[in-house]
mmCIF file of C-alpha atoms and ligand atoms in Angstrom:
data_model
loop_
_atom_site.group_PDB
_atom_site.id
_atom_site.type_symbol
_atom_site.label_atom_id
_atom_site.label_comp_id
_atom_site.label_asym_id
_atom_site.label_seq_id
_atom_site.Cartn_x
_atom_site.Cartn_y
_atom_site.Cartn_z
ATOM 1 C CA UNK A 1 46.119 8.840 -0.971
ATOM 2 C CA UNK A 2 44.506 11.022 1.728
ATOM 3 C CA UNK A 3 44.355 10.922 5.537
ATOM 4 C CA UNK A 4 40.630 11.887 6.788
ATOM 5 C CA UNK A 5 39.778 12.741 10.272
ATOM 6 C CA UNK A 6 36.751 12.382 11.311
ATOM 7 C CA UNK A 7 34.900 14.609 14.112
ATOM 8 C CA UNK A 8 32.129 12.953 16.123
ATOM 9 C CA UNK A 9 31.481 9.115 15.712
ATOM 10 C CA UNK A 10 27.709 8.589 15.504
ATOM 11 C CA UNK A 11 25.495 7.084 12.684
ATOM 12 C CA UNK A 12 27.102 8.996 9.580
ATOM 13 C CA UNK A 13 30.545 8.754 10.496
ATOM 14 C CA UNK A 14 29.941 5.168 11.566
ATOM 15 C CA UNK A 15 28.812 4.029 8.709
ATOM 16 C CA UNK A 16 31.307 5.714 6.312
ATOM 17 C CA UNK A 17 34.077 5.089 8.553
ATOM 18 C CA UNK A 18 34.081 1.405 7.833
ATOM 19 C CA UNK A 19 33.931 2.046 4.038
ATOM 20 C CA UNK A 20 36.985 4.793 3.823
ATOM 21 C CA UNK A 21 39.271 2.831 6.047
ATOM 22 C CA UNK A 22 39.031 -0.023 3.509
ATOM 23 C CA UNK A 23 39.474 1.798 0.422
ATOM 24 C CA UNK A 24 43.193 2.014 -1.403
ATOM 25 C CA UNK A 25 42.916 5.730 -1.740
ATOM 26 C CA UNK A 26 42.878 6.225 1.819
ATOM 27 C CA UNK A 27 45.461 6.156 3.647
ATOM 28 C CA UNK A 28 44.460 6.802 7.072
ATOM 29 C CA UNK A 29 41.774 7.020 9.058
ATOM 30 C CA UNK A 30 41.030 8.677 12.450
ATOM 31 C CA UNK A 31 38.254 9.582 14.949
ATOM 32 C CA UNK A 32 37.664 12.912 17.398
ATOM 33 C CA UNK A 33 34.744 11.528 19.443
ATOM 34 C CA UNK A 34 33.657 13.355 22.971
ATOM 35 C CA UNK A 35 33.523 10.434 25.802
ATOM 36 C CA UNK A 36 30.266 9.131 26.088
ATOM 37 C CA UNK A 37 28.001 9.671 29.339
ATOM 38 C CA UNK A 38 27.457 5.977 30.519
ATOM 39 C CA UNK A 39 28.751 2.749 30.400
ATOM 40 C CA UNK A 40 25.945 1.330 27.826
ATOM 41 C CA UNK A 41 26.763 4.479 25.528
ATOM 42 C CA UNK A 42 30.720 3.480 26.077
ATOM 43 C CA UNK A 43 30.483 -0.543 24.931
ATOM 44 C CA UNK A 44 27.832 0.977 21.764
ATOM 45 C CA UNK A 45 30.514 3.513 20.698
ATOM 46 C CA UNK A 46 33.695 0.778 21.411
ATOM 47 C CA UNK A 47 31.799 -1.570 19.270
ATOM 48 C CA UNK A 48 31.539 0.938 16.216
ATOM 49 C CA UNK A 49 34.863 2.152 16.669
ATOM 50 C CA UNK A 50 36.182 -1.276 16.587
ATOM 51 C CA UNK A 51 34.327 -2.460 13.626
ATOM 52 C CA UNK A 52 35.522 0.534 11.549
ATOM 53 C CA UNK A 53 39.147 0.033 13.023
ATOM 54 C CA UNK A 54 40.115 3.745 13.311
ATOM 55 C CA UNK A 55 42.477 5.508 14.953
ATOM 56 C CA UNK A 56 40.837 7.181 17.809
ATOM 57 C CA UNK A 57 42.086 10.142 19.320
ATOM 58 C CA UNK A 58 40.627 11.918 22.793
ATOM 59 C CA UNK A 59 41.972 15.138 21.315
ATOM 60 C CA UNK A 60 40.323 17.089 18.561
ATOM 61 C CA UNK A 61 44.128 18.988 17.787
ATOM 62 C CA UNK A 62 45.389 15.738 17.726
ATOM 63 C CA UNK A 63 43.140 13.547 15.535
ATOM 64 C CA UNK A 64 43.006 16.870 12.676
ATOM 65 C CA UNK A 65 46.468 17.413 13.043
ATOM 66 C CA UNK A 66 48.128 16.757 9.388
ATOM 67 C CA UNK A 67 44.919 15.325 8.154
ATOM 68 C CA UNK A 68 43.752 16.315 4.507
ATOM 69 C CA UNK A 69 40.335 15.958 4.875
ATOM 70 C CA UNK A 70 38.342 16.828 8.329
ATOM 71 C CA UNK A 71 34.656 15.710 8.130
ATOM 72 C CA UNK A 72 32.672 17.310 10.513
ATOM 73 C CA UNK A 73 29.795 14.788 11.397
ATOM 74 C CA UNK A 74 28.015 16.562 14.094
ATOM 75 C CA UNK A 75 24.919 17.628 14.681
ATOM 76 C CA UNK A 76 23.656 21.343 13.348
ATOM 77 C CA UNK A 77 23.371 22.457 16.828
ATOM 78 C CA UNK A 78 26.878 21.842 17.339
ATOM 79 C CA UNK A 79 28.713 22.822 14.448
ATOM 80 C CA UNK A 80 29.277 26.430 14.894
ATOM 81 C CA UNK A 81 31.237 25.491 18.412
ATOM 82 C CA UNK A 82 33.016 22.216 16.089
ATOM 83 C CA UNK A 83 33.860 24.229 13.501
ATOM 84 C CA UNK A 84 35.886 27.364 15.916
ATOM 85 C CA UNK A 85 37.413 24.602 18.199
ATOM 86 C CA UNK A 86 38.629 23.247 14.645
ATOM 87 C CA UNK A 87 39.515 26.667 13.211
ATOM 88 C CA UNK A 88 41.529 27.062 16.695
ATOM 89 C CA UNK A 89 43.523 24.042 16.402
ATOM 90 C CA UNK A 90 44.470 24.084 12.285
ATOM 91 C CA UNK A 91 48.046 24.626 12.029
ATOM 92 C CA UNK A 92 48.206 23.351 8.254
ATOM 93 C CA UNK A 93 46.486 22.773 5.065
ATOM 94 C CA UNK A 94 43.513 20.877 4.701
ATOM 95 C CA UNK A 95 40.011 20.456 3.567
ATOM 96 C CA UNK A 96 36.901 20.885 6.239
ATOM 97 C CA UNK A 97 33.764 19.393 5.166
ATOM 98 C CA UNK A 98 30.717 20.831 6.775
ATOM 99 C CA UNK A 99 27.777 18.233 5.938
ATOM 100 C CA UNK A 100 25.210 19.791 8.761
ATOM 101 C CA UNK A 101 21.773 20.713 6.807
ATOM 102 C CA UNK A 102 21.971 24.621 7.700
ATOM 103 C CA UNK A 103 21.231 28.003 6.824
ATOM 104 C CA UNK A 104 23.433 29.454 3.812
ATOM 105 C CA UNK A 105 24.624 32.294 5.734
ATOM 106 C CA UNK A 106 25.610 30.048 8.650
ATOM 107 C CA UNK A 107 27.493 28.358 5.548
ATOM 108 C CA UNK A 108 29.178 31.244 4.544
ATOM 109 C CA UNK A 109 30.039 32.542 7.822
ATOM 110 C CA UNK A 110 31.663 28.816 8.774
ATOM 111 C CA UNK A 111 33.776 28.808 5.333
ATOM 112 C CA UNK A 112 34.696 32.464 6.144
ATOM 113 C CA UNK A 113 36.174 30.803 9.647
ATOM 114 C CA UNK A 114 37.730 28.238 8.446
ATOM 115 C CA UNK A 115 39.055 29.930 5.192
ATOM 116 C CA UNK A 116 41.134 32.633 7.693
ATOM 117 C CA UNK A 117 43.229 29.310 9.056
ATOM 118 C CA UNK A 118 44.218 28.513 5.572
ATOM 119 C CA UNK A 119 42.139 25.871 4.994
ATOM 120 C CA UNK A 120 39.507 24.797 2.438
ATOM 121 C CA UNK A 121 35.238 24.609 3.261
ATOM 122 C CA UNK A 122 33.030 22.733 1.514
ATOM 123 C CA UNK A 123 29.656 22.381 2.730
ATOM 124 C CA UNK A 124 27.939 19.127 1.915
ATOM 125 C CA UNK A 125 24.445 18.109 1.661
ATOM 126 C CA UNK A 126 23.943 14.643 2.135
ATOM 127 C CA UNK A 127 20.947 13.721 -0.074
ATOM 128 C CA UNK A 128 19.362 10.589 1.977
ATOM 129 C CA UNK A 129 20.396 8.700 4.693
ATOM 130 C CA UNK A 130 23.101 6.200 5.717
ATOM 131 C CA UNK A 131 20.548 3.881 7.470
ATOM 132 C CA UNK A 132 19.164 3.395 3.989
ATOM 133 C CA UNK A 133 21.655 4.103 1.256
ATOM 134 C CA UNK A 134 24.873 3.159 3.413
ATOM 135 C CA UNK A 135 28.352 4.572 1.654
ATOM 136 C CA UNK A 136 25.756 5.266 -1.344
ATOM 137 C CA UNK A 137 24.076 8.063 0.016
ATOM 138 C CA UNK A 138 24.531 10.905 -2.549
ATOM 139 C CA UNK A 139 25.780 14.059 -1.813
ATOM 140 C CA UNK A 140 26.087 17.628 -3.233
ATOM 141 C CA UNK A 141 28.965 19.661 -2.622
ATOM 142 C CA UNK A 142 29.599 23.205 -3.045
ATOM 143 C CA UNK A 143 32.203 26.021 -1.678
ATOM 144 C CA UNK A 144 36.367 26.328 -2.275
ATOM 145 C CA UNK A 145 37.168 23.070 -1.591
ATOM 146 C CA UNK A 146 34.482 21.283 -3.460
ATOM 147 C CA UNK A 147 36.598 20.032 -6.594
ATOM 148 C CA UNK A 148 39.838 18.552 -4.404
ATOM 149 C CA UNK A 149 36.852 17.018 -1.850
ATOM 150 C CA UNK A 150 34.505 15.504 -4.635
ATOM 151 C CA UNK A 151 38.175 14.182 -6.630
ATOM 152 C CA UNK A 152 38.977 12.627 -3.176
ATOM 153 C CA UNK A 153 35.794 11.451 -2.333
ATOM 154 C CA UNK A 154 34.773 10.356 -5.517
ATOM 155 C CA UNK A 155 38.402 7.959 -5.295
ATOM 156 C CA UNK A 156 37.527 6.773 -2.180
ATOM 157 C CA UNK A 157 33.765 5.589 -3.538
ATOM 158 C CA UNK A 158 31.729 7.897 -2.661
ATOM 159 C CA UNK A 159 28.854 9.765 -4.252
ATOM 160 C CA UNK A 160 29.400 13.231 -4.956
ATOM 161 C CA UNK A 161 28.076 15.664 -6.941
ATOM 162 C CA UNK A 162 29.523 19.254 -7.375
ATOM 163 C CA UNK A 163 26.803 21.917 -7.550
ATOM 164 C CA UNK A 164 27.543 25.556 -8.589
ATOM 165 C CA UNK A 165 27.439 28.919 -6.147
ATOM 166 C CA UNK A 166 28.690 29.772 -3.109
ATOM 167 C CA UNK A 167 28.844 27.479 0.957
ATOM 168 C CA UNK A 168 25.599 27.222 1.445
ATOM 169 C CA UNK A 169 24.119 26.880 -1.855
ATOM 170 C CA UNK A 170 24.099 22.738 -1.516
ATOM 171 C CA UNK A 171 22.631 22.954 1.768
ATOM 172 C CA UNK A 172 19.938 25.351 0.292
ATOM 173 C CA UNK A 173 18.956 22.211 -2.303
ATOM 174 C CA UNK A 174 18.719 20.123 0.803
ATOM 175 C CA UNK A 175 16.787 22.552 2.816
ATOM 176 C CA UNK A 176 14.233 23.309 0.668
ATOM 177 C CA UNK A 177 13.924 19.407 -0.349
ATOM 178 C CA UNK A 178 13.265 18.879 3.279
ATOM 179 C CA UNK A 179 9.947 20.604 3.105
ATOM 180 C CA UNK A 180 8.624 17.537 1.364
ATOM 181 C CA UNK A 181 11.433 14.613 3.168
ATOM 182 C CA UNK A 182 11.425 16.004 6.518
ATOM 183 C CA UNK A 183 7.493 17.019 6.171
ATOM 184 C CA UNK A 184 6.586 13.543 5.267
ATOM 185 C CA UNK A 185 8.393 12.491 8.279
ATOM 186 C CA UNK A 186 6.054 14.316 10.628
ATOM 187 C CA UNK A 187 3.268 13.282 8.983
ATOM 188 C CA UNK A 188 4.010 9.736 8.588
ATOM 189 C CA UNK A 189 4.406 10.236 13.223
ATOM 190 C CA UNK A 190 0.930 12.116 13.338
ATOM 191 C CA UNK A 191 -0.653 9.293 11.344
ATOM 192 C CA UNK A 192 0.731 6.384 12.862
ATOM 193 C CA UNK A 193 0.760 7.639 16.405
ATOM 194 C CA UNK A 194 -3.208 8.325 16.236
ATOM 195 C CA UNK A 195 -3.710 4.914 14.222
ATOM 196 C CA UNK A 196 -1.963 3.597 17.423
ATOM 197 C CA UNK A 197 -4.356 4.771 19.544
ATOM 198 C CA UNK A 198 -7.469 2.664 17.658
ATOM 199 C CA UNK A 199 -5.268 0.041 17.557
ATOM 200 C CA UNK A 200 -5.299 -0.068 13.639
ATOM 201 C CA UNK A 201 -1.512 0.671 12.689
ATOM 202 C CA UNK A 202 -0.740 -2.025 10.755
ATOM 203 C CA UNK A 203 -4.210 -1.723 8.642
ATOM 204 C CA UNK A 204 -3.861 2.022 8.400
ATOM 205 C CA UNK A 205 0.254 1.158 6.988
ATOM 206 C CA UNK A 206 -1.071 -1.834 4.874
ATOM 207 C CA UNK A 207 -3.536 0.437 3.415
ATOM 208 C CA UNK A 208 -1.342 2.756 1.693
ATOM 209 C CA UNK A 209 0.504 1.657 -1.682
ATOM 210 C CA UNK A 210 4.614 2.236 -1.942
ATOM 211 C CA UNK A 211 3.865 4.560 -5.194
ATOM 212 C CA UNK A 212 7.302 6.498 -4.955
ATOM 213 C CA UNK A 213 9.604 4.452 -2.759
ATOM 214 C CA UNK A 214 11.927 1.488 -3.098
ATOM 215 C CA UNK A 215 10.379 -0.924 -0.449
ATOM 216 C CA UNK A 216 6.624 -1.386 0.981
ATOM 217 C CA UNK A 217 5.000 1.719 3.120
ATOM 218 C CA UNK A 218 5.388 -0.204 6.419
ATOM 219 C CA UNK A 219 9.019 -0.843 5.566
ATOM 220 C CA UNK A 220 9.593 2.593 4.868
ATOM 221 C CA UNK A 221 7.086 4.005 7.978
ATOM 222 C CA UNK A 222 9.515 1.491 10.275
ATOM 223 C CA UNK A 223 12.257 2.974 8.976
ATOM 224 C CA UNK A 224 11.420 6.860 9.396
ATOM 225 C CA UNK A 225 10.058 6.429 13.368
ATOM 226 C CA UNK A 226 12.795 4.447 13.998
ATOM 227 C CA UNK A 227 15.317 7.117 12.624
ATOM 228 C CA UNK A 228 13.308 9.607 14.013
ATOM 229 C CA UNK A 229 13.785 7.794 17.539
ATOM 230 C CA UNK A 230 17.144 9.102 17.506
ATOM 231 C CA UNK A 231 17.350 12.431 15.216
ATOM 232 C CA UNK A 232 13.675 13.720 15.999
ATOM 233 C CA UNK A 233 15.648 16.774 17.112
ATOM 234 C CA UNK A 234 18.057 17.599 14.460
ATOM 235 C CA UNK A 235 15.122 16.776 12.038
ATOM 236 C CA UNK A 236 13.165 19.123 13.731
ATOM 237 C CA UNK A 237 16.071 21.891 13.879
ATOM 238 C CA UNK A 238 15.949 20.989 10.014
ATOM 239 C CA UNK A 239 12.826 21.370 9.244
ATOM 240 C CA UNK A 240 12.631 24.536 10.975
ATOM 241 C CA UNK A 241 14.993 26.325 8.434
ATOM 242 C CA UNK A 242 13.225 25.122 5.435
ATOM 243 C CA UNK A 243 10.846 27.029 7.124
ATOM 244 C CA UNK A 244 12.924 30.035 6.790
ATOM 245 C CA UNK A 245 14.394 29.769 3.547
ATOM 246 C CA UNK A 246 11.023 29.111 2.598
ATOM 247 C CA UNK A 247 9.399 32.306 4.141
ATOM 248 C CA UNK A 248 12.443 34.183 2.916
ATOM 249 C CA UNK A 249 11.218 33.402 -0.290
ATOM 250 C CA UNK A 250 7.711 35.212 0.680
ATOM 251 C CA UNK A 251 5.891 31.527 1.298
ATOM 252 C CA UNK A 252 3.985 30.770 4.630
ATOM 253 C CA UNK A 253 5.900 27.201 5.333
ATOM 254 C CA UNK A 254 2.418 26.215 7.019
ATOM 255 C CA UNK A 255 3.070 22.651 6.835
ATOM 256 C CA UNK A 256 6.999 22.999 7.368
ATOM 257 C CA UNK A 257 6.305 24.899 10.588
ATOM 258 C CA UNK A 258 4.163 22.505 12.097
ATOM 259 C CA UNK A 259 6.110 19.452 11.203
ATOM 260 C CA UNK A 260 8.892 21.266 13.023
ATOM 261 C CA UNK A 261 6.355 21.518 15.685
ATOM 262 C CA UNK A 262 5.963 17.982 15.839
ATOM 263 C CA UNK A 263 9.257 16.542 15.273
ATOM 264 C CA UNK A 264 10.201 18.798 18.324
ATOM 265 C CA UNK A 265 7.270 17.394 20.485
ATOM 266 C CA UNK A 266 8.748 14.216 19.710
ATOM 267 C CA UNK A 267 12.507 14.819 20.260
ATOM 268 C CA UNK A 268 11.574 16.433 23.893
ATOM 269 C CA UNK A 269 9.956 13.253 24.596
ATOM 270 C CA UNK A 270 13.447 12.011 25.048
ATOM 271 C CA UNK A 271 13.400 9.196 23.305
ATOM 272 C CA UNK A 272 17.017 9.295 21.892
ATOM 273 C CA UNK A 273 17.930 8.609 25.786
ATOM 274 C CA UNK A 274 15.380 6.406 26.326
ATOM 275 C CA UNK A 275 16.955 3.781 23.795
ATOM 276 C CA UNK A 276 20.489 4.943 25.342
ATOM 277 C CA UNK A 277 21.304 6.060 21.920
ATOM 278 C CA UNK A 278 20.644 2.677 20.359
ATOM 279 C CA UNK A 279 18.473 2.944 17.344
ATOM 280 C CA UNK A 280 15.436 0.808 17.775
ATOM 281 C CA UNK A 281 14.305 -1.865 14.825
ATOM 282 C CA UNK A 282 10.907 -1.577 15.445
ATOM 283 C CA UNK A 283 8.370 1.072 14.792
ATOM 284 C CA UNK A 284 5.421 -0.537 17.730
ATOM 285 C CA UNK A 285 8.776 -0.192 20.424
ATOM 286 C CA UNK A 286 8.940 3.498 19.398
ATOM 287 C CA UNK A 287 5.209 3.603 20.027
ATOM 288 C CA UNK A 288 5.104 2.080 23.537
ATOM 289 C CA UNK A 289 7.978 4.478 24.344
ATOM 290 C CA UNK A 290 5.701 7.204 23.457
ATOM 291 C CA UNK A 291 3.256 6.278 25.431
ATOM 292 C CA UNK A 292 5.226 5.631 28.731
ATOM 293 C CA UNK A 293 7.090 8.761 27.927
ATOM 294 C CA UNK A 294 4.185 10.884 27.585
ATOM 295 C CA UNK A 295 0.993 11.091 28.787
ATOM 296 C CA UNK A 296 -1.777 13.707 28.275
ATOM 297 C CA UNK A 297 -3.124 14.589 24.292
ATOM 298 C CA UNK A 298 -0.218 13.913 21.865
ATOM 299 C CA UNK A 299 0.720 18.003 21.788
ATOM 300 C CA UNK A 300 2.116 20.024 20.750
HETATM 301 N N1 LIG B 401 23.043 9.942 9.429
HETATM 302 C C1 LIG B 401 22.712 10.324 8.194
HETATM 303 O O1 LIG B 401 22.352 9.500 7.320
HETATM 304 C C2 LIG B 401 22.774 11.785 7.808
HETATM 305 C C3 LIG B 401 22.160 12.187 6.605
HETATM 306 C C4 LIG B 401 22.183 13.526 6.249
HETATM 307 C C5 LIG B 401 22.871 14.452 7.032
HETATM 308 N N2 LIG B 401 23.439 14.034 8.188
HETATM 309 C C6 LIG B 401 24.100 15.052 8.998
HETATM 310 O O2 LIG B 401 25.383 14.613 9.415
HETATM 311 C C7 LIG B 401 25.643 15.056 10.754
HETATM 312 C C8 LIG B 401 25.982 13.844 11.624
HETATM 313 O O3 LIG B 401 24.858 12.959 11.601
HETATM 314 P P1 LIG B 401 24.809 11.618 12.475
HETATM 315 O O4 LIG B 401 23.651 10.834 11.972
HETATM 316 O O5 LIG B 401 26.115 10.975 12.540
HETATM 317 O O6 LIG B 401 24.441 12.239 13.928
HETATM 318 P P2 LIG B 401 24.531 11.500 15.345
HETATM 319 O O7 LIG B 401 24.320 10.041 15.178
HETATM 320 O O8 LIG B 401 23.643 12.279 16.243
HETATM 321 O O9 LIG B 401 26.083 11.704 15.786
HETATM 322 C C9 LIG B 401 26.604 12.987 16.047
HETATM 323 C C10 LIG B 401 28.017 12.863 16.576
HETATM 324 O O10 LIG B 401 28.492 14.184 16.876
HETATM 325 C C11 LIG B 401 28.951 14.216 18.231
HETATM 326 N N3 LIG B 401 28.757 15.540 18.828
HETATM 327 C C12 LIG B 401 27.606 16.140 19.170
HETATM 328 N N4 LIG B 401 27.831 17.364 19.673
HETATM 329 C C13 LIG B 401 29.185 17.514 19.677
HETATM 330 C C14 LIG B 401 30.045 18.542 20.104
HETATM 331 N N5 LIG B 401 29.564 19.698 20.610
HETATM 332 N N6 LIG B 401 31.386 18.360 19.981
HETATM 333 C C15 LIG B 401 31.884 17.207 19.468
HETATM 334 N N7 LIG B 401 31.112 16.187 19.040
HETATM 335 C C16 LIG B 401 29.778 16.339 19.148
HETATM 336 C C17 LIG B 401 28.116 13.162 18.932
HETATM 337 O O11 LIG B 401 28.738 12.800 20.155
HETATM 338 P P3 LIG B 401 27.831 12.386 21.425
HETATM 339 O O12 LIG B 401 27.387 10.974 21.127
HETATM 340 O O13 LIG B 401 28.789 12.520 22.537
HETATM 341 O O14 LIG B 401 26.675 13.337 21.488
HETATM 342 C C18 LIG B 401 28.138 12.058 17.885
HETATM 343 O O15 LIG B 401 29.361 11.374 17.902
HETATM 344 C C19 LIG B 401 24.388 15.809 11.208
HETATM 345 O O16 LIG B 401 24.567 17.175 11.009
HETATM 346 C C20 LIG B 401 23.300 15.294 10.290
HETATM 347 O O17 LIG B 401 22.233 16.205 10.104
HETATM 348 C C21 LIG B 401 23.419 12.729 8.604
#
């Protein structure tokens, strides 16, 4: 039986809140979440919390203190400040799981934080998403607390896989897998933005067969713009350090670069806001967001 604290509340932790605080092996569960900006963002976030029936705490010390396992479900941009505030507050032993798709060293130097407060990293790489695979999603896991995470995890029905080497090493997998996911992504945007334009999107998403995937291209091109709606940002912060893993291993990244370049032109649209942090169903709303939210050619 384990107590898990989990810090921020959006789709991840959402989704395997619910899951965790139902399982036997878990004995607790409870939420760090910042307040939200506005009152829409306040009744979303009150609805999740209620339907995963956590304990929510206003104070990070507070909602880690005596927990086993912290999972740190923020975005990349934040988790170097998450993970000091954490290291700050740990007065006991547990296990911090870092599931942010970054850098190895920026692994290594978060375990090396966290380690000096007594307490165990792993870093995670979460291979999927929880929009599509839900609790299912499998992950790799890697780093000094890997084994007691994955034998914790693994009770509480999750999918994890332990992967050899050092923090960072599982987020390498995931980083250099990205070139392809995260690619595809901005190319799928490109495609279906200009087939917007000639008024042929559905045609030009009919026209192409679901070869590799589980459901039909226009299932799966819905699915991606209306993620990318919300996480255009962190998938572009994502993409950008394939990138650099990929150059570090003497290789241009042409195409990861400039689907980087577009994910960011898409995130700076400000759609995430636009949608008050709701993720759309849709794929054509996403498109007449773009167009009120931008005008001029579709940059960068
Ligand atoms: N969702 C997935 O299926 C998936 C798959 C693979 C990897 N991941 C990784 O898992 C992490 C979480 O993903 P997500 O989908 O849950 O992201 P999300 O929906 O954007 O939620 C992020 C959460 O972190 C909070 N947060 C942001 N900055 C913070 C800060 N400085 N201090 C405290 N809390 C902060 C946010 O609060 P506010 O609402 O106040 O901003 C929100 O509650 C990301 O690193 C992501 O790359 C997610």
């Amino acid at each position: 039986m384990s107590s898990w604290a989990l810090v921020g509340f959006g789709e991840l932790a959402s989704a395997l809140g619910g899951q965790l605080a139902r399982s036997e092996h878990v004995d607790e569960v409870r939420v760090y979440t910042r307040p939200p900006g506005d009152a829409r963002g306040a009744q979303a976030l009150q609805a999740r919390l209620d339907a995963v029936g956590a304990r929510t705490y206003t104070s990070l010390a507070g909602a880690i203190r005596g927990a086993d396992v912290v999972f740190a479900a923020v975005p990349a941009a934040a988790a170097e400040e998450v993970a000091a505030k954490i290291a700050a507050a740990a007065d006991h032993h547990f296990v911090y799981v870092d599931p942010t798709p970054r850098l190895p060293k920026e692994k290594e130097e978060a375990a090396q934080l966290i380690g000096t407060r007594g307490a165990l990293y792993v870093d995670v790489a979460i291979l999927g998403t929880v929009a599509a695979d839900g609790f299912a999603v499998p992950m790799l896991a890697c780093g000094p607390g890997a084994a007691v995470w994955e034998a914790e995890a693994t009770q509480a029905g999750l999918i994890v896989t332990l992967i050899d080497g050092p923090p960072g090493r599982a987020s390498l997998v995931k980083l250099l897998r990205s070139i392809y996911m995260k690619g595809r992504d901005a190319l799928i945007v490109e495609m279906v933005i200009a087939a917007g334009h000639y008024g042929l999107e559905e045609a030009v998403l009919e026209s192409i067969p679901a070869s590799d995937e589980r459901l039909d291209f226009p299932q799966v091109a819905n699915r991606i713009i209306c993620g990318l709606a919300m996480h255009a940002g962190r998938r572009a912060d994502e993409l950008a350090a394939s990138a650099t893993v990929a150059r570090e291993a003497s290789i241009e990244a042409t195409l990861a670069t400039a689907g980087a370049h577009r994910l960011r032109w898409l995130a700076e649209l400000g759609l995430r806001d636009y949608f008050h942090r709701e993720r759309p169903t849709d794929y054509r709303v996403v498109l007449s967001a773009i167009e009120s939210l931008h005008s001029g050619p579709v940059g960068p």
